[in-house]
């Protein structure tokens, strides 16, 4: 990932007195509180490679549990207990951090812009944060979030009704450098539990992917945005995808508040259903690593997501496409 790309890695409120270990493309990173900010260092003491996250935080510095060497937020060694001379300039590699509305972002360089957090920034909304970890690949997990056609089966009753009735809808796929989106129109209100409780009439649904692993869904009613989710995904380890999600609803009266309370638990059920199918695919892929998966006629975003993650322009950027199908 380029040094000036921010990656969401944690929910700030989950980092308290104790340090927290996360994985970023196979690299262990320790997050800890240092003064007003959150620091991020490689989670490996340069002395004997012990996990710093197993140690404790003292005065904004992290102390290794083995011999007590201490490191500040910049990764510099500040103490070697028992050593009476000057402390040599040992260092642990550090990452730049930025906390935005309760979400911790890291970057290997120093990006000049603030991180992108969610699709309704600057609007009057309520945001709830969730985190998740799934056995999968980033492309599979992002596609899953944006894939409308699995909901009838994986989320029957929750996101879709119990009947197998379908409606003819239109989808317009557009894209640009680092992004692709599918806009669905012609769908009436859905019959799943979540839609019945939380939504009114639906005018359009947008599913969007952005580099380096942001999958977002927007549900629009006649008066504007009704519900949205922005999920920041990252390949934590070889077959582990971790995510931080923003669940977004409009800010308003008591009803909106109750709805936003209901959103998270129901969303968690859907997430668990998705985790099961993604883990099933991932386990199976391990048995036949050579086999390529079919990109079917309704997998509108797959090629574009793959291209974006390869650093190429998505096919949809050159050629916007429209399809009609039954959803
Ligand atoms: S291994 Fe960390 S202080 Fe020795
Ligand atoms: Fe799903």
mmCIF file of C-alpha atoms and ligand atoms in Angstrom:
data_model
loop_
_atom_site.group_PDB
_atom_site.id
_atom_site.type_symbol
_atom_site.label_atom_id
_atom_site.label_comp_id
_atom_site.label_asym_id
_atom_site.label_seq_id
_atom_site.Cartn_x
_atom_site.Cartn_y
_atom_site.Cartn_z
ATOM 1 C CA UNK A 1 0.000 0.000 0.000
ATOM 2 C CA UNK A 2 1.339 3.441 -0.821
ATOM 3 C CA UNK A 3 2.812 5.431 2.106
ATOM 4 C CA UNK A 4 0.239 8.179 1.719
ATOM 5 C CA UNK A 5 -2.772 5.879 2.017
ATOM 6 C CA UNK A 6 -4.650 5.883 5.313
ATOM 7 C CA UNK A 7 -5.958 2.586 6.613
ATOM 8 C CA UNK A 8 -8.630 2.354 9.336
ATOM 9 C CA UNK A 9 -7.440 -0.183 11.911
ATOM 10 C CA UNK A 10 -9.284 0.209 15.211
ATOM 11 C CA UNK A 11 -12.034 1.881 17.197
ATOM 12 C CA UNK A 12 -10.317 4.413 19.483
ATOM 13 C CA UNK A 13 -12.571 3.705 22.492
ATOM 14 C CA UNK A 14 -11.371 0.086 22.462
ATOM 15 C CA UNK A 15 -7.842 1.223 23.241
ATOM 16 C CA UNK A 16 -7.745 1.999 26.949
ATOM 17 C CA UNK A 17 -4.900 1.643 29.416
ATOM 18 C CA UNK A 18 -3.678 -1.502 27.772
ATOM 19 C CA UNK A 19 -1.955 -1.627 24.394
ATOM 20 C CA UNK A 20 -3.690 -3.335 21.488
ATOM 21 C CA UNK A 21 -2.161 -5.533 18.792
ATOM 22 C CA UNK A 22 -3.541 -5.428 15.258
ATOM 23 C CA UNK A 23 -2.335 -6.977 12.000
ATOM 24 C CA UNK A 24 -1.752 -4.980 8.845
ATOM 25 C CA UNK A 25 -0.912 -7.047 5.752
ATOM 26 C CA UNK A 26 0.782 -9.609 7.972
ATOM 27 C CA UNK A 27 2.706 -7.038 10.006
ATOM 28 C CA UNK A 28 1.886 -6.924 13.729
ATOM 29 C CA UNK A 29 1.353 -3.377 14.964
ATOM 30 C CA UNK A 30 0.830 -2.191 18.545
ATOM 31 C CA UNK A 31 -1.500 0.717 19.252
ATOM 32 C CA UNK A 32 -1.292 2.545 22.568
ATOM 33 C CA UNK A 33 -2.300 5.846 24.128
ATOM 34 C CA UNK A 34 0.393 8.451 24.355
ATOM 35 C CA UNK A 35 -0.761 11.829 25.673
ATOM 36 C CA UNK A 36 -3.668 13.052 23.559
ATOM 37 C CA UNK A 37 -2.935 10.740 20.664
ATOM 38 C CA UNK A 38 -2.714 7.059 19.817
ATOM 39 C CA UNK A 39 0.710 5.792 18.802
ATOM 40 C CA UNK A 40 1.380 2.900 16.387
ATOM 41 C CA UNK A 41 4.660 0.948 16.379
ATOM 42 C CA UNK A 42 5.685 -2.387 14.935
ATOM 43 C CA UNK A 43 4.724 -4.848 17.629
ATOM 44 C CA UNK A 44 8.189 -6.340 17.988
ATOM 45 C CA UNK A 45 10.783 -5.299 20.518
ATOM 46 C CA UNK A 46 14.091 -4.822 18.633
ATOM 47 C CA UNK A 47 15.947 -6.511 21.507
ATOM 48 C CA UNK A 48 14.609 -10.096 21.490
ATOM 49 C CA UNK A 49 11.532 -9.634 19.301
ATOM 50 C CA UNK A 50 8.976 -10.020 22.075
ATOM 51 C CA UNK A 51 5.509 -8.564 21.438
ATOM 52 C CA UNK A 52 5.436 -5.054 22.888
ATOM 53 C CA UNK A 53 1.652 -5.334 23.118
ATOM 54 C CA UNK A 54 2.155 -7.894 25.912
ATOM 55 C CA UNK A 55 3.818 -5.149 27.958
ATOM 56 C CA UNK A 56 2.342 -2.088 29.622
ATOM 57 C CA UNK A 57 2.002 1.602 28.943
ATOM 58 C CA UNK A 58 3.717 4.008 31.344
ATOM 59 C CA UNK A 59 3.557 7.780 30.857
ATOM 60 C CA UNK A 60 2.676 7.414 27.199
ATOM 61 C CA UNK A 61 5.548 5.004 26.503
ATOM 62 C CA UNK A 62 5.381 1.268 25.956
ATOM 63 C CA UNK A 63 7.419 -1.046 28.133
ATOM 64 C CA UNK A 64 8.557 -4.432 26.843
ATOM 65 C CA UNK A 65 7.561 -7.280 29.195
ATOM 66 C CA UNK A 66 10.935 -9.076 28.835
ATOM 67 C CA UNK A 67 13.687 -6.677 29.988
ATOM 68 C CA UNK A 68 11.651 -3.521 30.368
ATOM 69 C CA UNK A 69 13.076 -1.485 27.516
ATOM 70 C CA UNK A 70 10.824 1.463 26.840
ATOM 71 C CA UNK A 71 9.806 3.114 23.582
ATOM 72 C CA UNK A 72 8.075 6.438 23.018
ATOM 73 C CA UNK A 73 5.331 7.253 20.499
ATOM 74 C CA UNK A 74 7.975 7.977 17.843
ATOM 75 C CA UNK A 75 9.489 4.495 18.349
ATOM 76 C CA UNK A 76 12.663 5.740 20.042
ATOM 77 C CA UNK A 77 14.145 3.703 22.903
ATOM 78 C CA UNK A 78 14.046 5.840 26.081
ATOM 79 C CA UNK A 79 15.162 3.409 28.809
ATOM 80 C CA UNK A 80 17.174 0.206 29.290
ATOM 81 C CA UNK A 81 16.676 -0.677 32.954
ATOM 82 C CA UNK A 82 20.013 -1.347 34.733
ATOM 83 C CA UNK A 83 22.111 0.349 32.094
ATOM 84 C CA UNK A 84 23.843 3.385 33.594
ATOM 85 C CA UNK A 85 25.166 5.092 30.457
ATOM 86 C CA UNK A 86 23.337 6.965 27.728
ATOM 87 C CA UNK A 87 20.571 5.063 25.946
ATOM 88 C CA UNK A 88 21.678 4.075 22.433
ATOM 89 C CA UNK A 89 19.421 5.298 19.617
ATOM 90 C CA UNK A 90 17.562 2.025 19.097
ATOM 91 C CA UNK A 91 14.270 2.370 17.243
ATOM 92 C CA UNK A 92 11.092 0.490 16.487
ATOM 93 C CA UNK A 93 9.492 1.352 13.114
ATOM 94 C CA UNK A 94 6.492 3.599 13.638
ATOM 95 C CA UNK A 95 3.358 4.446 11.692
ATOM 96 C CA UNK A 96 1.615 7.804 11.409
ATOM 97 C CA UNK A 97 -1.773 7.848 13.128
ATOM 98 C CA UNK A 98 -4.903 9.955 12.837
ATOM 99 C CA UNK A 99 -8.029 9.578 14.942
ATOM 100 C CA UNK A 100 -11.153 10.694 13.122
ATOM 101 C CA UNK A 101 -14.552 10.570 14.870
ATOM 102 C CA UNK A 102 -13.437 7.661 17.020
ATOM 103 C CA UNK A 103 -11.728 5.635 14.290
ATOM 104 C CA UNK A 104 -7.947 5.105 14.349
ATOM 105 C CA UNK A 105 -6.202 5.357 10.971
ATOM 106 C CA UNK A 106 -2.558 4.518 10.281
ATOM 107 C CA UNK A 107 -0.238 5.170 7.325
ATOM 108 C CA UNK A 108 3.351 4.198 6.676
ATOM 109 C CA UNK A 109 4.163 7.688 5.365
ATOM 110 C CA UNK A 110 2.635 11.048 6.174
ATOM 111 C CA UNK A 111 -0.432 11.591 3.956
ATOM 112 C CA UNK A 112 -1.232 15.256 3.454
ATOM 113 C CA UNK A 113 -5.014 14.841 3.470
ATOM 114 C CA UNK A 114 -7.240 13.664 6.313
ATOM 115 C CA UNK A 115 -8.498 10.100 6.012
ATOM 116 C CA UNK A 116 -11.854 9.438 4.355
ATOM 117 C CA UNK A 117 -14.229 8.071 6.987
ATOM 118 C CA UNK A 118 -17.698 7.535 5.551
ATOM 119 C CA UNK A 119 -20.105 8.435 2.781
ATOM 120 C CA UNK A 120 -22.180 10.941 4.797
ATOM 121 C CA UNK A 121 -19.456 13.182 6.159
ATOM 122 C CA UNK A 122 -20.667 16.635 7.111
ATOM 123 C CA UNK A 123 -24.334 15.603 7.231
ATOM 124 C CA UNK A 124 -26.613 15.434 10.287
ATOM 125 C CA UNK A 125 -26.365 11.759 11.033
ATOM 126 C CA UNK A 126 -25.868 9.201 13.778
ATOM 127 C CA UNK A 127 -22.883 6.900 13.368
ATOM 128 C CA UNK A 128 -22.361 3.621 15.205
ATOM 129 C CA UNK A 129 -19.069 1.819 14.876
ATOM 130 C CA UNK A 130 -18.563 -1.934 14.640
ATOM 131 C CA UNK A 131 -15.505 -4.066 14.112
ATOM 132 C CA UNK A 132 -15.276 -7.509 12.560
ATOM 133 C CA UNK A 133 -12.833 -10.205 11.594
ATOM 134 C CA UNK A 134 -13.516 -12.759 8.879
ATOM 135 C CA UNK A 135 -11.645 -15.598 7.309
ATOM 136 C CA UNK A 136 -11.487 -14.394 3.694
ATOM 137 C CA UNK A 137 -9.667 -12.258 1.163
ATOM 138 C CA UNK A 138 -10.207 -8.529 0.879
ATOM 139 C CA UNK A 139 -11.705 -8.809 -2.611
ATOM 140 C CA UNK A 140 -14.124 -11.567 -1.557
ATOM 141 C CA UNK A 141 -15.171 -9.676 1.582
ATOM 142 C CA UNK A 142 -15.667 -6.363 -0.253
ATOM 143 C CA UNK A 143 -17.637 -8.048 -3.023
ATOM 144 C CA UNK A 144 -19.789 -9.791 -0.415
ATOM 145 C CA UNK A 145 -20.804 -6.482 1.173
ATOM 146 C CA UNK A 146 -21.717 -5.026 -2.219
ATOM 147 C CA UNK A 147 -23.331 -8.125 -3.718
ATOM 148 C CA UNK A 148 -27.120 -7.799 -3.839
ATOM 149 C CA UNK A 149 -27.814 -11.283 -5.175
ATOM 150 C CA UNK A 150 -26.641 -13.282 -2.154
ATOM 151 C CA UNK A 151 -29.106 -11.605 0.191
ATOM 152 C CA UNK A 152 -32.020 -13.859 -0.879
ATOM 153 C CA UNK A 153 -30.124 -16.895 0.325
ATOM 154 C CA UNK A 154 -27.587 -15.902 2.952
ATOM 155 C CA UNK A 155 -29.880 -13.349 4.623
ATOM 156 C CA UNK A 156 -33.327 -14.747 3.879
ATOM 157 C CA UNK A 157 -35.873 -13.072 6.171
ATOM 158 C CA UNK A 158 -33.422 -10.497 7.466
ATOM 159 C CA UNK A 159 -32.484 -8.434 4.434
ATOM 160 C CA UNK A 160 -35.003 -10.079 2.104
ATOM 161 C CA UNK A 161 -38.531 -11.413 2.493
ATOM 162 C CA UNK A 162 -39.284 -15.090 2.909
ATOM 163 C CA UNK A 163 -40.940 -15.403 -0.467
ATOM 164 C CA UNK A 164 -38.837 -16.000 -3.543
ATOM 165 C CA UNK A 165 -40.616 -13.238 -5.451
ATOM 166 C CA UNK A 166 -38.250 -10.975 -7.369
ATOM 167 C CA UNK A 167 -38.542 -7.563 -8.972
ATOM 168 C CA UNK A 168 -36.982 -6.378 -12.171
ATOM 169 C CA UNK A 169 -34.372 -3.734 -11.433
ATOM 170 C CA UNK A 170 -31.808 -1.746 -13.321
ATOM 171 C CA UNK A 171 -28.216 -1.355 -12.300
ATOM 172 C CA UNK A 172 -25.831 1.290 -13.618
ATOM 173 C CA UNK A 173 -22.148 0.589 -13.048
ATOM 174 C CA UNK A 174 -19.764 3.540 -13.194
ATOM 175 C CA UNK A 175 -16.229 4.089 -11.987
ATOM 176 C CA UNK A 176 -13.103 6.195 -11.956
ATOM 177 C CA UNK A 177 -9.549 6.038 -10.636
ATOM 178 C CA UNK A 178 -9.683 3.955 -7.440
ATOM 179 C CA UNK A 179 -13.470 3.550 -7.271
ATOM 180 C CA UNK A 180 -16.425 1.767 -8.778
ATOM 181 C CA UNK A 181 -20.111 1.907 -7.952
ATOM 182 C CA UNK A 182 -23.338 0.160 -8.804
ATOM 183 C CA UNK A 183 -26.569 2.125 -8.592
ATOM 184 C CA UNK A 184 -29.752 0.034 -8.398
ATOM 185 C CA UNK A 185 -33.111 1.553 -9.292
ATOM 186 C CA UNK A 186 -36.602 0.171 -9.731
ATOM 187 C CA UNK A 187 -36.535 -1.715 -6.461
ATOM 188 C CA UNK A 188 -39.516 -1.147 -4.242
ATOM 189 C CA UNK A 189 -39.396 -1.487 -0.518
ATOM 190 C CA UNK A 190 -37.753 -4.698 0.568
ATOM 191 C CA UNK A 191 -39.524 -7.212 2.749
ATOM 192 C CA UNK A 192 -36.702 -8.291 4.997
ATOM 193 C CA UNK A 193 -36.894 -7.586 8.722
ATOM 194 C CA UNK A 194 -34.228 -4.877 8.633
ATOM 195 C CA UNK A 195 -35.927 -3.023 5.795
ATOM 196 C CA UNK A 196 -39.366 -3.234 7.422
ATOM 197 C CA UNK A 197 -38.158 -1.850 10.702
ATOM 198 C CA UNK A 198 -35.688 0.715 9.548
ATOM 199 C CA UNK A 199 -36.644 1.887 6.104
ATOM 200 C CA UNK A 200 -39.492 3.466 4.225
ATOM 201 C CA UNK A 201 -39.819 3.626 0.495
ATOM 202 C CA UNK A 202 -36.618 3.004 -1.369
ATOM 203 C CA UNK A 203 -35.663 5.045 -4.401
ATOM 204 C CA UNK A 204 -32.196 3.757 -5.074
ATOM 205 C CA UNK A 205 -29.422 1.705 -3.585
ATOM 206 C CA UNK A 206 -25.761 2.394 -4.221
ATOM 207 C CA UNK A 207 -22.922 -0.038 -3.607
ATOM 208 C CA UNK A 208 -19.459 1.472 -3.931
ATOM 209 C CA UNK A 209 -15.878 0.257 -3.568
ATOM 210 C CA UNK A 210 -12.932 2.565 -2.987
ATOM 211 C CA UNK A 211 -9.245 1.906 -2.754
ATOM 212 C CA UNK A 212 -7.687 0.547 -0.512
ATOM 213 C CA UNK A 213 -10.607 -1.554 0.753
ATOM 214 C CA UNK A 214 -13.640 0.593 1.495
ATOM 215 C CA UNK A 215 -17.032 -0.960 0.733
ATOM 216 C CA UNK A 216 -20.086 1.203 1.203
ATOM 217 C CA UNK A 217 -23.818 0.864 0.780
ATOM 218 C CA UNK A 218 -26.288 3.715 0.615
ATOM 219 C CA UNK A 219 -30.070 3.357 0.753
ATOM 220 C CA UNK A 220 -31.869 6.400 -0.561
ATOM 221 C CA UNK A 221 -35.548 7.218 0.027
ATOM 222 C CA UNK A 222 -37.581 9.976 -1.633
ATOM 223 C CA UNK A 223 -36.350 12.501 0.969
ATOM 224 C CA UNK A 224 -32.685 11.579 0.989
ATOM 225 C CA UNK A 225 -30.298 9.117 2.579
ATOM 226 C CA UNK A 226 -32.092 6.647 4.859
ATOM 227 C CA UNK A 227 -29.358 4.225 5.871
ATOM 228 C CA UNK A 228 -25.751 3.716 4.936
ATOM 229 C CA UNK A 229 -22.753 1.654 5.908
ATOM 230 C CA UNK A 230 -19.118 2.330 5.136
ATOM 231 C CA UNK A 231 -16.832 -0.589 5.834
ATOM 232 C CA UNK A 232 -13.053 -0.208 5.949
ATOM 233 C CA UNK A 233 -11.531 -3.599 5.206
ATOM 234 C CA UNK A 234 -7.933 -4.689 5.350
ATOM 235 C CA UNK A 235 -6.076 -7.913 4.675
ATOM 236 C CA UNK A 236 -4.843 -8.483 8.229
ATOM 237 C CA UNK A 237 -3.106 -11.789 7.535
ATOM 238 C CA UNK A 238 -3.050 -14.189 4.605
ATOM 239 C CA UNK A 239 -6.624 -15.382 4.999
ATOM 240 C CA UNK A 240 -7.964 -12.924 7.531
ATOM 241 C CA UNK A 241 -9.852 -9.764 6.707
ATOM 242 C CA UNK A 242 -10.487 -7.281 9.510
ATOM 243 C CA UNK A 243 -12.910 -4.426 9.209
ATOM 244 C CA UNK A 244 -14.163 -1.293 10.905
ATOM 245 C CA UNK A 245 -17.680 -0.350 9.920
ATOM 246 C CA UNK A 246 -19.635 2.890 10.240
ATOM 247 C CA UNK A 247 -23.396 2.323 10.453
ATOM 248 C CA UNK A 248 -25.088 5.560 9.489
ATOM 249 C CA UNK A 249 -28.626 6.822 9.957
ATOM 250 C CA UNK A 250 -30.106 10.331 9.842
ATOM 251 C CA UNK A 251 -30.192 12.270 13.072
ATOM 252 C CA UNK A 252 -33.678 13.150 14.187
ATOM 253 C CA UNK A 253 -36.325 12.371 16.770
ATOM 254 C CA UNK A 254 -36.830 9.465 19.114
ATOM 255 C CA UNK A 255 -37.832 7.135 16.325
ATOM 256 C CA UNK A 256 -34.542 7.672 14.568
ATOM 257 C CA UNK A 257 -32.737 7.026 17.808
ATOM 258 C CA UNK A 258 -34.583 3.749 18.377
ATOM 259 C CA UNK A 259 -33.919 2.767 14.805
ATOM 260 C CA UNK A 260 -30.230 3.436 15.158
ATOM 261 C CA UNK A 261 -30.179 1.297 18.313
ATOM 262 C CA UNK A 262 -31.804 -1.564 16.430
ATOM 263 C CA UNK A 263 -29.456 -1.209 13.502
ATOM 264 C CA UNK A 264 -26.321 -2.517 15.158
ATOM 265 C CA UNK A 265 -27.665 -5.804 16.622
ATOM 266 C CA UNK A 266 -29.412 -6.675 13.384
ATOM 267 C CA UNK A 267 -26.382 -5.739 11.389
ATOM 268 C CA UNK A 268 -24.344 -8.075 13.572
ATOM 269 C CA UNK A 269 -26.612 -10.988 12.673
ATOM 270 C CA UNK A 270 -26.151 -10.247 8.963
ATOM 271 C CA UNK A 271 -22.417 -9.973 9.512
ATOM 272 C CA UNK A 272 -22.320 -13.389 11.167
ATOM 273 C CA UNK A 273 -24.232 -14.918 8.246
ATOM 274 C CA UNK A 274 -21.703 -13.428 5.832
ATOM 275 C CA UNK A 275 -18.757 -14.578 7.937
ATOM 276 C CA UNK A 276 -20.018 -18.137 7.661
ATOM 277 C CA UNK A 277 -20.197 -18.197 3.852
ATOM 278 C CA UNK A 278 -16.904 -16.353 3.427
ATOM 279 C CA UNK A 279 -15.106 -18.724 5.803
ATOM 280 C CA UNK A 280 -16.615 -21.684 3.965
ATOM 281 C CA UNK A 281 -15.256 -20.378 0.639
ATOM 282 C CA UNK A 282 -11.870 -19.616 2.156
ATOM 283 C CA UNK A 283 -11.478 -23.078 3.717
ATOM 284 C CA UNK A 284 -12.401 -24.687 0.425
ATOM 285 C CA UNK A 285 -10.048 -22.469 -1.586
ATOM 286 C CA UNK A 286 -7.164 -23.813 0.486
ATOM 287 C CA UNK A 287 -7.810 -27.278 -0.998
ATOM 288 C CA UNK A 288 -7.621 -26.096 -4.597
ATOM 289 C CA UNK A 289 -5.548 -22.905 -4.706
ATOM 290 C CA UNK A 290 -5.220 -23.120 -8.518
ATOM 291 C CA UNK A 291 -8.947 -23.130 -9.230
ATOM 292 C CA UNK A 292 -10.298 -19.786 -10.362
ATOM 293 C CA UNK A 293 -13.795 -18.703 -9.436
ATOM 294 C CA UNK A 294 -16.400 -17.925 -12.078
ATOM 295 C CA UNK A 295 -17.346 -14.295 -12.562
ATOM 296 C CA UNK A 296 -21.032 -14.766 -13.338
ATOM 297 C CA UNK A 297 -23.389 -12.493 -15.277
ATOM 298 C CA UNK A 298 -24.611 -10.787 -12.087
ATOM 299 C CA UNK A 299 -21.183 -10.214 -10.526
ATOM 300 C CA UNK A 300 -21.189 -6.602 -11.694
ATOM 301 C CA UNK A 301 -18.353 -5.274 -9.541
ATOM 302 C CA UNK A 302 -15.898 -8.154 -9.252
ATOM 303 C CA UNK A 303 -13.574 -7.270 -12.149
ATOM 304 C CA UNK A 304 -13.479 -3.628 -11.139
ATOM 305 C CA UNK A 305 -12.680 -4.399 -7.485
ATOM 306 C CA UNK A 306 -9.868 -6.704 -8.585
ATOM 307 C CA UNK A 307 -8.467 -4.071 -10.958
ATOM 308 C CA UNK A 308 -8.586 -1.347 -8.289
ATOM 309 C CA UNK A 309 -6.741 -3.551 -5.795
ATOM 310 C CA UNK A 310 -4.132 -4.256 -8.486
ATOM 311 C CA UNK A 311 -3.639 -0.511 -8.894
ATOM 312 C CA UNK A 312 -5.281 -0.455 -12.334
ATOM 313 C CA UNK A 313 -8.241 1.524 -13.649
ATOM 314 C CA UNK A 314 -11.498 -0.402 -13.165
ATOM 315 C CA UNK A 315 -13.145 -1.542 -16.436
ATOM 316 C CA UNK A 316 -16.218 0.488 -15.431
ATOM 317 C CA UNK A 317 -14.148 3.697 -15.641
ATOM 318 C CA UNK A 318 -13.675 3.293 -19.403
ATOM 319 C CA UNK A 319 -17.064 1.894 -20.092
ATOM 320 C CA UNK A 320 -20.058 2.543 -17.833
ATOM 321 C CA UNK A 321 -22.556 -0.297 -18.138
ATOM 322 C CA UNK A 322 -26.234 -0.859 -17.440
ATOM 323 C CA UNK A 323 -27.952 -4.168 -16.811
ATOM 324 C CA UNK A 324 -31.466 -5.299 -16.122
ATOM 325 C CA UNK A 325 -32.023 -8.297 -13.875
ATOM 326 C CA UNK A 326 -34.333 -9.690 -11.222
ATOM 327 C CA UNK A 327 -33.589 -8.918 -7.605
HETATM 328 S S1 LIG B 1 13.053 -8.349 24.445
HETATM 329 FE FE1 LIG B 1 12.242 -6.440 24.807
HETATM 330 S S2 LIG B 1 13.478 -5.671 26.344
HETATM 331 FE FE2 LIG B 1 14.452 -7.519 25.872
HETATM 332 FE FE1 LIG B 2 -24.251 -10.262 3.176
#
